[in-house]
Short mmCIF file of C-alpha atoms in Angstrom, two decimals:
data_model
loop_
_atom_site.label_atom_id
_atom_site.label_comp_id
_atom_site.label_asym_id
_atom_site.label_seq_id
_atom_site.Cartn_x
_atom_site.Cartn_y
_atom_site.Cartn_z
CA UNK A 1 16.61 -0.97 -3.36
CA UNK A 2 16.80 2.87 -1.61
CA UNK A 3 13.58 2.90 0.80
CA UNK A 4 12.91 6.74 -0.42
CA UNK A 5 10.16 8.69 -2.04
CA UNK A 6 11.20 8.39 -5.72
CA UNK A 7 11.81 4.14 -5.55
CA UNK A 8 8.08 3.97 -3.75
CA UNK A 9 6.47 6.07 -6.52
CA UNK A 10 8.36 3.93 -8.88
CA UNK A 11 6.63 1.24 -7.98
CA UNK A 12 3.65 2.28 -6.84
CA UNK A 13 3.25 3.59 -10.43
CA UNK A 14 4.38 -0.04 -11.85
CA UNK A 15 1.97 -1.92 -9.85
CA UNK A 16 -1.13 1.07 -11.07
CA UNK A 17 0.09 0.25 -14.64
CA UNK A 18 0.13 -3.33 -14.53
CA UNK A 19 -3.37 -2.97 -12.88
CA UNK A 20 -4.86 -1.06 -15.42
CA UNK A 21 -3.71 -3.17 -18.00
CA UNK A 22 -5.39 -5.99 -16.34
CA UNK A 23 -8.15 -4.16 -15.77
CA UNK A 24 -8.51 -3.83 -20.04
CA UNK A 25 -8.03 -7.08 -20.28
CA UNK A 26 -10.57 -7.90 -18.62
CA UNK A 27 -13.09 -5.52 -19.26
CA UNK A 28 -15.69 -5.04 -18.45
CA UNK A 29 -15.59 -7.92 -15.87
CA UNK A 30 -12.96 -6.97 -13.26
CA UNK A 31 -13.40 -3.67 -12.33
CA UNK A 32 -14.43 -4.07 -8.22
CA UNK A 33 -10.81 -6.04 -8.03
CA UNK A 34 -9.12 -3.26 -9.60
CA UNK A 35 -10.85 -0.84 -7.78
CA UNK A 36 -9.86 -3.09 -4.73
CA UNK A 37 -6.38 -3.55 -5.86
CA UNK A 38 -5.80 0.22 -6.65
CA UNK A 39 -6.95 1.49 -3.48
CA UNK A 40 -4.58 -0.79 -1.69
CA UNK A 41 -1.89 0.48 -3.64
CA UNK A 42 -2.73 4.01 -3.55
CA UNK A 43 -2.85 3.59 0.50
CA UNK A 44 0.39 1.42 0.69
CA UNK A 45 2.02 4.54 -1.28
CA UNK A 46 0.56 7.38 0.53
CA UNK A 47 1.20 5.70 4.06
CA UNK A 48 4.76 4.86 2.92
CA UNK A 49 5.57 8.56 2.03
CA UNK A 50 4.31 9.59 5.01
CA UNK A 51 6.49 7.19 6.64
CA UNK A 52 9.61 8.88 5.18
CA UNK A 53 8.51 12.17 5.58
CA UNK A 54 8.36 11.34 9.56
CA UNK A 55 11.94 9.80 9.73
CA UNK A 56 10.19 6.32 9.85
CA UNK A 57 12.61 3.99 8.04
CA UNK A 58 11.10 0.61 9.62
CA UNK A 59 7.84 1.46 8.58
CA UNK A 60 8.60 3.06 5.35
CA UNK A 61 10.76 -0.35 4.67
CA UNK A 62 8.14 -2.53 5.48
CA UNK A 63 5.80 -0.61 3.71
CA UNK A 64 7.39 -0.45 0.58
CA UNK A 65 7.98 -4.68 0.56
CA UNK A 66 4.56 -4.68 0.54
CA UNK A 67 3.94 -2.48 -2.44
CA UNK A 68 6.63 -4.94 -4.06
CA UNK A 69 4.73 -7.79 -3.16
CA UNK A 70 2.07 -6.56 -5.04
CA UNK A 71 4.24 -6.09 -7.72
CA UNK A 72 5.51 -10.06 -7.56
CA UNK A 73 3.06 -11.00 -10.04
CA UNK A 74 3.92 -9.53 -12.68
CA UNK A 75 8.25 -10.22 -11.84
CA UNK A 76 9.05 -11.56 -15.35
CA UNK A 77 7.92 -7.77 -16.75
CA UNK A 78 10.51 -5.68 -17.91
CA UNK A 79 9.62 -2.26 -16.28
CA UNK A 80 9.87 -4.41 -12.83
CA UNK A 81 11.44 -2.59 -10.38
CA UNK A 82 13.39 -4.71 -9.63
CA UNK A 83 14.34 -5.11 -13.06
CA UNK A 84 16.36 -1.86 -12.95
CA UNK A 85 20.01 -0.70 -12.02
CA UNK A 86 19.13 1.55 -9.12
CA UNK A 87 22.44 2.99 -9.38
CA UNK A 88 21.84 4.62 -12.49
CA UNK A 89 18.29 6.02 -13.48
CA UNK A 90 16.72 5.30 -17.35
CA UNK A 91 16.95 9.18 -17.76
CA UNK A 92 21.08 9.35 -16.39
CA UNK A 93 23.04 11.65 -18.50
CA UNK A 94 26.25 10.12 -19.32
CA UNK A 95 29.40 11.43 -16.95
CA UNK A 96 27.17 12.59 -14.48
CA UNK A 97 26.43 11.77 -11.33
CA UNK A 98 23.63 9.33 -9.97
#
């Protein structure tokens, strides 16, 4: 997986999905872990592009395993990141370029 800013808004934006689905689910019980759970997200993404905006590969790297680990639960989902060619975007126009 490419440790830049489009794969860690990718996921960030899979994990924020998943956790407001949850967060329906369970409504209205469950909204201080979502909160809880959002926030964590929303700091693991903004720290990570802040990481690659510096140059900061390590951190950026290590950030963005942990937004996947947050994303583990829900690994069986189709619209996992993981789940996806990264070679070749959902949007790719046929003979052209990744």
């Amino acid at each position: 997986m490419p440790v830049d800013l489009q794969t860690g808004v990718r996921v960030y934006q899979f994990v924020v999905d998943r956790l407001e689905k949850r967060r329906c689910e369970q409504y209205p019980a469950g909204r201080e872990e979502y909160e809880a759970d959002w926030t964590a997200a929303h700091d693991l993404e903004k720290t990570f592009a802040e990481a690659i905006n510096a140059s900061d590969l390590a951190t950026a790297e290590s950030l963005l395993q942990e937004l996947m680990n947050m994303a583990e639960p829900w690994r069986d989902h189709p619209d996992h990141p993981d789940n996806h060619d990264e070679h070749e975007p959902d949007d790719a126009v046929p003979g052209s370029r990744a």
